[in-house]
Coordinates of C-alpha atoms and ligand atoms in Angstrom, one line a residue:
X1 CA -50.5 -100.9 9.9
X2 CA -53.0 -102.9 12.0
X3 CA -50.0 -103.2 14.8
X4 CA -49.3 -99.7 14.8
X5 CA -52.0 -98.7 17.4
X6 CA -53.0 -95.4 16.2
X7 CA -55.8 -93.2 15.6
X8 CA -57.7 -94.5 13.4
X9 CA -60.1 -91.7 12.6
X10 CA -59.4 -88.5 13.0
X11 CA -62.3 -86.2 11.7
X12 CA -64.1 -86.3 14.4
X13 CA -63.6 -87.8 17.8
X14 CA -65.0 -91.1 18.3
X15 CA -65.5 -93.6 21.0
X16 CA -66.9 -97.2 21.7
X17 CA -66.1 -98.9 18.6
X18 CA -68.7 -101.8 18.2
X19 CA -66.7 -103.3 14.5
X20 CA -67.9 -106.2 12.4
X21 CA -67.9 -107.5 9.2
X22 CA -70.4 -107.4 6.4
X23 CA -69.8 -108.2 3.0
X24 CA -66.3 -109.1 3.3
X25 CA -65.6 -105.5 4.6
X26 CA -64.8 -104.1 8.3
X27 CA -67.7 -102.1 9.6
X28 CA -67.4 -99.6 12.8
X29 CA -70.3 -98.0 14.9
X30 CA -68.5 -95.7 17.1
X31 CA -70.2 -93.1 19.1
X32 CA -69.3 -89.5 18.1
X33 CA -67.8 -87.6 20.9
X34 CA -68.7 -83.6 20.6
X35 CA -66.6 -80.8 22.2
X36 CA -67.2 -78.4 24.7
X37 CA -66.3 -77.5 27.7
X38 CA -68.4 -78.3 30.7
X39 CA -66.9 -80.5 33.2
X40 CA -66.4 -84.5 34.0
X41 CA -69.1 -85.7 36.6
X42 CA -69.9 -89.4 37.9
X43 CA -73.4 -88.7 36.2
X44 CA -71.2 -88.9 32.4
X45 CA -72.9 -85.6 31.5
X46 CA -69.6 -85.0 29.7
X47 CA -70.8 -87.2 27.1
X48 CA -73.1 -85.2 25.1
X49 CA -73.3 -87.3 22.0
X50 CA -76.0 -86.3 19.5
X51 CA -75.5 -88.8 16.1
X52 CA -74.2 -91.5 14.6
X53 CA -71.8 -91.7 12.1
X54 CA -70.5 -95.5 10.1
X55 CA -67.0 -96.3 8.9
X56 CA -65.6 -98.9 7.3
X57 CA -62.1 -100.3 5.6
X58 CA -62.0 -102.5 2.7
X59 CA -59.2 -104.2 4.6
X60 CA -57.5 -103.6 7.5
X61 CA -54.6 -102.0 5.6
X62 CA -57.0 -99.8 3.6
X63 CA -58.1 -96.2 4.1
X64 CA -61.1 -95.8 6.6
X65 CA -64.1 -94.4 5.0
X66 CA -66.7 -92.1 7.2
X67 CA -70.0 -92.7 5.6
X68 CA -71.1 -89.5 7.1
X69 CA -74.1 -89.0 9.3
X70 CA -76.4 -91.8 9.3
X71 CA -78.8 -91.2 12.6
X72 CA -79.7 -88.0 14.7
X73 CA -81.5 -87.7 18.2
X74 CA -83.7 -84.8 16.5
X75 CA -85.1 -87.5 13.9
X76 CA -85.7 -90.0 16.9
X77 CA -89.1 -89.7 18.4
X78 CA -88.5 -91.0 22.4
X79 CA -84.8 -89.1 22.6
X80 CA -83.9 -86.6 24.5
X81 CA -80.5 -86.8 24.9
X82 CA -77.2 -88.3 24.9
X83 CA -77.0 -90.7 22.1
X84 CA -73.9 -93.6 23.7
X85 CA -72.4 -96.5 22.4
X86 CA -74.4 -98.3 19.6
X87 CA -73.9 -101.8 17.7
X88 CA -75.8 -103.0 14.6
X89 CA -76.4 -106.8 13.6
X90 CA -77.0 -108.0 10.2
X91 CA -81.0 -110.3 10.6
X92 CA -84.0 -110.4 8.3
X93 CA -81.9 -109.2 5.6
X94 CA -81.8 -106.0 7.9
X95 CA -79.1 -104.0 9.5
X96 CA -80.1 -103.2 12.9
X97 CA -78.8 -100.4 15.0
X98 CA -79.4 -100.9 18.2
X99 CA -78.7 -97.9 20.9
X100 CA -79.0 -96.3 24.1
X101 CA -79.9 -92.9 24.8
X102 CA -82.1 -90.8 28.0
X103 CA -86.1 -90.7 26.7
X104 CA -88.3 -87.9 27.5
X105 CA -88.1 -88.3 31.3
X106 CA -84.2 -88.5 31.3
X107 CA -84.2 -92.7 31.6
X108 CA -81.6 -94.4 29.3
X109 CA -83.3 -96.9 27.2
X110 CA -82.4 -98.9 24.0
X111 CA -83.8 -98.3 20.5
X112 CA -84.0 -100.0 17.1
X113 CA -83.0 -98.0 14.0
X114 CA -83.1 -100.1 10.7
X115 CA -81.3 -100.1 7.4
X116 CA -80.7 -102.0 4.0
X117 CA -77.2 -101.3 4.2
X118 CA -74.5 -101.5 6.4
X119 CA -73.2 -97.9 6.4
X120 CA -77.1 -96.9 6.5
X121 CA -78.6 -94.2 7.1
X122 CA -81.0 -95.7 9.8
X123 CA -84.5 -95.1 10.2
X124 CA -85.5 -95.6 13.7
X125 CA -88.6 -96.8 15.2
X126 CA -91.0 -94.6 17.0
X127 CA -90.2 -95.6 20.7
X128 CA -88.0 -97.7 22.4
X129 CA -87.7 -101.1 23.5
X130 CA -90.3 -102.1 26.0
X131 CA -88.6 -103.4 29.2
X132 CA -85.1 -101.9 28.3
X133 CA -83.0 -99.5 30.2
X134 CA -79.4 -98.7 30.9
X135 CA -76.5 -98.6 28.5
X136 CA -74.2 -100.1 25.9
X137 CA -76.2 -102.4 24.5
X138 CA -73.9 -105.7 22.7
X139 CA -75.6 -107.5 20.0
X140 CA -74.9 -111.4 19.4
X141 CA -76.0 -113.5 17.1
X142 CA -75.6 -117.3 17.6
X143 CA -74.8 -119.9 15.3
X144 CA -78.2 -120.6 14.9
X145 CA -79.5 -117.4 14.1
X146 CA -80.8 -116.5 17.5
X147 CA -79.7 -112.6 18.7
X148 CA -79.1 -111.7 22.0
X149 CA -78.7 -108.4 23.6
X150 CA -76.4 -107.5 26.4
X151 CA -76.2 -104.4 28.2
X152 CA -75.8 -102.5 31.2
X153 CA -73.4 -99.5 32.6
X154 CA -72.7 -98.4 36.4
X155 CA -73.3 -94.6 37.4
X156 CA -74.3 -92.3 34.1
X157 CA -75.2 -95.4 32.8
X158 CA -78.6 -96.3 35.6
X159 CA -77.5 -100.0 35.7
X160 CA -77.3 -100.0 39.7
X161 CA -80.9 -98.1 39.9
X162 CA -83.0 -101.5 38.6
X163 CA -84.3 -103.1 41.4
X164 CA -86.2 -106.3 40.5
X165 CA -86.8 -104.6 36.9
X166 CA -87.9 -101.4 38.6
X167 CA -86.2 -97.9 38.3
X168 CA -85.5 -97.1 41.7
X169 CA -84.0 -93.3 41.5
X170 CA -82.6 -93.5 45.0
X171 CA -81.0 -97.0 44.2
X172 CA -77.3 -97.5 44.8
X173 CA -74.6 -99.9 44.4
X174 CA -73.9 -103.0 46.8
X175 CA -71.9 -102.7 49.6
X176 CA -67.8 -104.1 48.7
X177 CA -69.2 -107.7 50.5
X178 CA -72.3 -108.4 48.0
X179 CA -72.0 -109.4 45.3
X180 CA -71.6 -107.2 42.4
X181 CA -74.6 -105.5 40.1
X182 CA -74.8 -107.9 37.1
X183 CA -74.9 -107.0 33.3
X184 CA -78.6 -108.0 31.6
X185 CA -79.1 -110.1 28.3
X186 CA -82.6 -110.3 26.6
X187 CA -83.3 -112.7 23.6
X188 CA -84.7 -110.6 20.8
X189 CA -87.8 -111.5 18.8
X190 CA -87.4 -112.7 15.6
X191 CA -88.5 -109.2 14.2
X192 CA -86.1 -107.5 16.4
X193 CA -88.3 -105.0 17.4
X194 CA -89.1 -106.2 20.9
X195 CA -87.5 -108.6 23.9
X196 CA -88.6 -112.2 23.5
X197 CA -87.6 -112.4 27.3
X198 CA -87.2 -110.6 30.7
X199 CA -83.8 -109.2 31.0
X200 CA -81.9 -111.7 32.9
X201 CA -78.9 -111.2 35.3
X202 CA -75.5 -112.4 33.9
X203 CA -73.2 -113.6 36.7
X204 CA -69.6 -113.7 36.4
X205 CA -68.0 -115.9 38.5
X206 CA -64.6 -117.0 40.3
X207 CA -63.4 -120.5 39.0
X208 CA -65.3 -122.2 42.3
X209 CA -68.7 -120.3 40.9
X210 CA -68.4 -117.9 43.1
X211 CA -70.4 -114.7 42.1
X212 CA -67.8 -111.6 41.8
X213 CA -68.4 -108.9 44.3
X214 CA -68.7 -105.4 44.2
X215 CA -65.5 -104.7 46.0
X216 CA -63.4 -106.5 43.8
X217 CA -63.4 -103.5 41.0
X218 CA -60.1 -104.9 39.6
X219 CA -62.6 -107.8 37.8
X220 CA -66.4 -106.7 38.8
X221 CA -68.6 -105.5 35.5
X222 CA -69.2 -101.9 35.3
X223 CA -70.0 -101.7 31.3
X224 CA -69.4 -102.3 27.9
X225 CA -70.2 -106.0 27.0
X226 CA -69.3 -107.6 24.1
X227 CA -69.9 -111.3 23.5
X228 CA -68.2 -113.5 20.8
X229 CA -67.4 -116.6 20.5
X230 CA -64.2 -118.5 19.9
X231 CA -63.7 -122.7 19.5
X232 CA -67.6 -123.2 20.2
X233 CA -67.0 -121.1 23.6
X234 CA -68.9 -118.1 25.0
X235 CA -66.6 -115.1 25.8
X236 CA -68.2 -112.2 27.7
X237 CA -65.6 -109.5 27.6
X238 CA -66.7 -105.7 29.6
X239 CA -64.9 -102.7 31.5
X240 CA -64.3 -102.7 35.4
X241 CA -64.7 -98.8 35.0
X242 CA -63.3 -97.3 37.8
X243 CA -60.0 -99.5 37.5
X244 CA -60.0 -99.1 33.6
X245 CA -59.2 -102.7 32.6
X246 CA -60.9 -104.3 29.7
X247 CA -61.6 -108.1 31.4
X248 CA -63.0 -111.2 30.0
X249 CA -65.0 -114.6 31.4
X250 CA -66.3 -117.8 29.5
X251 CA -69.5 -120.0 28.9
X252 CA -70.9 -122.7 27.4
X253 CA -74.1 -121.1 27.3
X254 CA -74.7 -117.1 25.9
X255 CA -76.8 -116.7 29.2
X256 CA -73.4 -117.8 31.3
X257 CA -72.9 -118.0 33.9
X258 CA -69.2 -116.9 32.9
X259 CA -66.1 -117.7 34.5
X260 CA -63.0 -114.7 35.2
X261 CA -60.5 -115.4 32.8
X262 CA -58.0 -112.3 33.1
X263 CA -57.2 -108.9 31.2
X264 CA -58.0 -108.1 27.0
X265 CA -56.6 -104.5 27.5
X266 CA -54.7 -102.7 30.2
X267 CA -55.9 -99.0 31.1
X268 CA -55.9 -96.2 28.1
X269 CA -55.1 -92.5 28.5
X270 CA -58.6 -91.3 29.6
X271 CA -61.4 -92.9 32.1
X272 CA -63.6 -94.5 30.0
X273 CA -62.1 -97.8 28.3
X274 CA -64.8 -99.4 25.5
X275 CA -63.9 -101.9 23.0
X276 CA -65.0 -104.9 20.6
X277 CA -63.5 -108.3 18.9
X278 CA -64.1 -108.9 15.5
X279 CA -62.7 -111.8 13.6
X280 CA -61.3 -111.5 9.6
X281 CA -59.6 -113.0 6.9
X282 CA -58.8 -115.4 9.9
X283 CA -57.4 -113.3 12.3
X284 CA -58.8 -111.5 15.4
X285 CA -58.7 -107.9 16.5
X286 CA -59.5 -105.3 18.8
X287 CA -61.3 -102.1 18.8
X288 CA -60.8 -99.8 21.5
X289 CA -61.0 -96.1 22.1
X290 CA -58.4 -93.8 24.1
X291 CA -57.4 -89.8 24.3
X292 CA -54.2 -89.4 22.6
X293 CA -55.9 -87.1 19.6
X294 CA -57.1 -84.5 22.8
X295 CA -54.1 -84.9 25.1
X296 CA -56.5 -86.9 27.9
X297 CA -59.8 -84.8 27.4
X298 CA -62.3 -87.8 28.3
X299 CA -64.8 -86.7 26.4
X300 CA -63.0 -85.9 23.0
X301 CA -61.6 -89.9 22.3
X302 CA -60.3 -91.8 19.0
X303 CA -60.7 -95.3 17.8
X304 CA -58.0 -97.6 17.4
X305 CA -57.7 -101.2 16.6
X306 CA -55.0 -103.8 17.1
X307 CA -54.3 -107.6 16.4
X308 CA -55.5 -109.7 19.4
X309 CA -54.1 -112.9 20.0
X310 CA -55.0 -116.3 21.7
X311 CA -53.1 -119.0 23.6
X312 CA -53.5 -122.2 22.3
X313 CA -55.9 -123.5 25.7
X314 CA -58.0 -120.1 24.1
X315 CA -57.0 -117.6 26.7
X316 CA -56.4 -114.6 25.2
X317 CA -52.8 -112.4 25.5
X318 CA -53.0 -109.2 27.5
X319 CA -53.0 -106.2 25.1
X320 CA -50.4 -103.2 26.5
X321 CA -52.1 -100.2 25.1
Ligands
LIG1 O1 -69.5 -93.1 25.5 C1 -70.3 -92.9 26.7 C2 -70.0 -94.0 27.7 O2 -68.6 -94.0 28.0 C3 -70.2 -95.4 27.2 O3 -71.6 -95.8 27.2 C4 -69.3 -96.2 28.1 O4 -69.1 -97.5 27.7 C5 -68.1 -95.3 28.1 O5 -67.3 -95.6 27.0

């Protein structure tokens, strides 16, 4: 079953599977994909997400389980719209559901939603994180209990329009020669209500330490992080967007820099490609999204999960969708 690459849920469409595992069971904390139909823009206004839904599976054979609604933007005091990709991490004896959506003034920033249990529901706080913006936010916690949050996303996503941790509206990206716009990390507090730190840049770099540039889009970040860690090395996995490969680098340190390894996923069917690792009951797999449920709408996408393997030197094996 966990080969077979399917849809994984199929009562409603789903996207940007952030899974991990909490008491000995495999959580996922997808966004929820809504149908209509408007029309695909560079701006992701296709993408009018309103709630969050959990799920989870007992094993990865077993059943998946949608614990129905468990956050709306109407019950969120600083949202206006467009509720994105979320993750939660387990602190304090806390879940925490951390997630982006625009606030009043149409500027994505990340909130804080809290819970007792895993498959919630989440009661958020009453604005967002001071000093966040952008996207997709990645939560990782460190052997030593530490969490870090990584984030960022091209285009819809605002990541370009920062400028020296201003919003600059009429920002855009670097020419192909410069180097590319860099993904953000911020330590959290130990309440996990606040940054502990400035956002700071997150190069990824050739093997020479070379920072990428924004013309190479075949390996260049354009969003989705996800950070996990493998044989006591940082790996910093994310999308190239507009060449729709899932790519990863690796660290010593979770603040990198992180040196370009090669390819987790080949392109989906659809634009958007969004995905996480997760280890269990010793093995590792993937979490992705694609269109197959809607034929290639890109706004109406399924999760799907698969086995991911590594080479013994810890690369991992290219996954053919
Ligand atoms: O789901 C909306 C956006 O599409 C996410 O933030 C991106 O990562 C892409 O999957």
């Amino acid at each position: 079953m966990a080969q077979q690459k399917k849809p994984l849920i199929t009562n409603i469409f789903t996207a940007d599977p952030s899974a991990h595992v909490f008491n000995d069971k495999i959580y996922i904390y997808p966004s929820h994909d809504i149908p209509h139909n408007g029309e695909d823009n560079d701006n992701g206004d296709e993408y009018q997400m309103e709630d969050y839904h959990v799920f989870s599976m007992d094993d990865v054979d077993a059943e998946v389980v949608d614990h129905g609604q468990v956050l709306h933007q109407d019950d969120v005091p600083w949202v206006s719209e467009q509720m994105w990709a979320p993750d939660v991490v387990y602190k304090n004896d806390t879940y925490y559901l951390v997630f982006p959506a625009r606030d009043k003034e149409g500027i994505f920033r990340l909130g804080i939603a809290t819970s007792a249990n895993p498959e919630g529901p989440f009661t958020p706080d009453e604005s967002y994180i001071p000093g966040s913006f952008s996207i997709d936010p990645c939560s990782f916690i460190d052997d030593d209990g530490q969490v870090y949050i990584y984030f960022g996303g091209l285009w819809g996503g605002q990541l370009e329009k920062y400028v020296d941790g201003r919003f600059v509206p009429e920002a855009t990206e670097p020419q192909a020669a410069e180097p590319a716009v860099t993904p953000k990390c911020a330590l959290m507090s130990q309440d996990m209500h606040s940054f502990a730190c400035s956002p700071k840049d997150i190069q990824v770099v050739t093997a020479d330490g070379t920072p990428l540039l924004a013309g190479d889009e075949d390996k260049r970040y354009f969003e989705d992080p996800w950070v996990h860690k493998h044989n006591g090395k940082y790996y910093f996995s994310y999308s190239t967007g507009t060449t729709h490969y899932i790519v990863y680098a690796i660290s010593d340190s979770p603040f990198g820099p992180f040196v370009y390894q090669g390819r987790v996923l080949e392109p989906v069917l659809g634009w958007t490609t969004h995905h996480s690792i997760v280890e269990y009951h010793g093995k590792s797999y993937l979490f992705y999204h694609d269109c197959e449920l809607s034929n290639g709408i890109n706004h109406r996408r399924n999760v799907k999960f698969c086995e991911l393997n590594y080479n013994p030197d810890g690369s991992i094996q290219t996954i053919i969708p």
